[in-house]
CSV table of C-alpha atoms in Angstrom, one decimal:
chain,number,residue,atom,x,y,z
A,19,UNK,CA,12.0,-15.0,-5.5
A,20,UNK,CA,14.9,-14.0,-3.3
A,21,UNK,CA,16.9,-10.9,-4.4
A,22,UNK,CA,20.2,-12.0,-3.0
A,23,UNK,CA,20.0,-9.8,0.0
A,24,UNK,CA,17.7,-12.1,1.9
A,25,UNK,CA,14.5,-10.2,0.8
A,26,UNK,CA,11.7,-11.9,-1.0
A,27,UNK,CA,10.3,-9.9,-3.9
A,28,UNK,CA,6.8,-10.0,-5.3
A,29,UNK,CA,6.6,-11.9,-8.6
A,30,UNK,CA,3.3,-12.7,-10.3
A,31,UNK,CA,3.0,-14.0,-13.8
A,32,UNK,CA,-0.7,-13.2,-14.2
A,33,UNK,CA,-1.4,-10.0,-16.2
A,34,UNK,CA,-4.5,-8.9,-14.3
A,35,UNK,CA,-2.9,-8.8,-10.9
A,36,UNK,CA,-2.1,-5.6,-9.0
A,37,UNK,CA,-0.4,-5.0,-5.7
A,38,UNK,CA,-1.2,-2.2,-3.2
A,39,UNK,CA,1.2,-1.3,-0.4
A,40,UNK,CA,-0.1,1.1,2.3
A,41,UNK,CA,2.1,2.5,5.1
A,42,UNK,CA,2.0,5.1,7.8
A,43,UNK,CA,4.8,6.9,9.5
A,44,UNK,CA,4.3,8.7,12.9
A,45,UNK,CA,6.5,11.3,14.6
A,46,UNK,CA,6.7,9.9,18.1
A,47,UNK,CA,7.3,13.3,19.7
A,48,UNK,CA,4.4,15.2,18.1
A,49,UNK,CA,2.0,12.3,17.2
A,50,UNK,CA,1.7,13.8,13.6
A,51,UNK,CA,1.4,11.1,11.0
A,52,UNK,CA,1.7,10.8,7.2
A,53,UNK,CA,0.3,8.1,5.0
A,54,UNK,CA,1.5,6.8,1.6
A,55,UNK,CA,0.6,4.1,-0.8
A,56,UNK,CA,1.8,2.6,-4.1
A,57,UNK,CA,-0.3,0.7,-6.5
A,58,UNK,CA,1.7,-1.5,-9.0
A,59,UNK,CA,0.7,-3.9,-11.8
A,60,UNK,CA,2.2,-7.4,-12.3
A,61,UNK,CA,5.3,-5.9,-14.0
A,62,UNK,CA,5.8,-3.6,-11.0
A,63,UNK,CA,4.9,-0.5,-13.0
A,64,UNK,CA,3.5,2.2,-10.7
A,65,UNK,CA,-0.2,2.9,-11.4
A,66,UNK,CA,-0.7,5.3,-8.5
A,67,UNK,CA,1.6,6.8,-5.9
A,68,UNK,CA,0.2,8.9,-3.1
A,69,UNK,CA,1.4,10.5,0.1
A,70,UNK,CA,-0.1,13.0,2.5
A,71,UNK,CA,0.2,14.4,6.0
A,72,UNK,CA,-2.8,13.4,8.0
A,73,UNK,CA,-2.1,15.0,11.4
A,74,UNK,CA,-3.0,13.1,14.6
A,75,UNK,CA,-5.2,10.2,13.6
A,76,UNK,CA,-6.0,6.6,14.8
A,77,UNK,CA,-3.7,4.3,12.8
A,78,UNK,CA,-6.1,1.4,12.2
A,79,UNK,CA,-8.9,3.4,10.8
A,80,UNK,CA,-6.5,5.5,8.7
A,81,UNK,CA,-5.0,2.4,7.2
A,82,UNK,CA,-8.3,0.9,6.6
A,83,UNK,CA,-9.6,4.0,4.8
A,84,UNK,CA,-6.5,4.2,2.7
A,85,UNK,CA,-6.9,0.5,1.8
A,86,UNK,CA,-10.5,1.0,0.9
A,87,UNK,CA,-9.7,3.9,-1.4
A,88,UNK,CA,-7.0,1.8,-3.1
A,89,UNK,CA,-9.3,-1.0,-3.7
A,90,UNK,CA,-11.8,1.4,-5.3
A,91,UNK,CA,-9.0,2.6,-7.6
A,92,UNK,CA,-8.3,-1.1,-8.5
A,93,UNK,CA,-12.0,-1.7,-9.1
A,94,UNK,CA,-12.2,1.3,-11.4
A,95,UNK,CA,-9.3,0.0,-13.5
A,96,UNK,CA,-11.0,-3.4,-13.8
A,97,UNK,CA,-8.3,-5.3,-11.8
A,98,UNK,CA,-10.0,-8.4,-10.4
A,99,UNK,CA,-7.0,-9.9,-8.5
A,100,UNK,CA,-5.4,-7.6,-5.8
A,101,UNK,CA,-2.7,-8.2,-3.3
A,102,UNK,CA,-3.0,-5.7,-0.4
A,103,UNK,CA,0.2,-5.3,1.6
A,104,UNK,CA,1.0,-3.2,4.7
A,105,UNK,CA,3.2,-3.6,7.7
A,106,UNK,CA,1.3,-4.5,10.8
A,107,UNK,CA,3.0,-2.0,13.1
A,108,UNK,CA,0.4,0.1,14.9
A,109,UNK,CA,-2.6,-2.2,14.1
């Protein structure tokens, strides 16, 4: 579904779906990084929002650990269908 600004939004009609979005930001001067993620249900209601400074860390392993934690949260809430989203920068 296009939002009029050229962006495509996530739209799912199934009630038991959830979406997880994981992103990292890195200060190019210091190398310090922060990670954040949002877990939303099919109606885009936020189930969990998290952000934290992680210091200097390898991006791939950090994103994979965050995704794993998010999937465990989804499993604990009995969601069977999950969309995992992340930008691919730094992978």
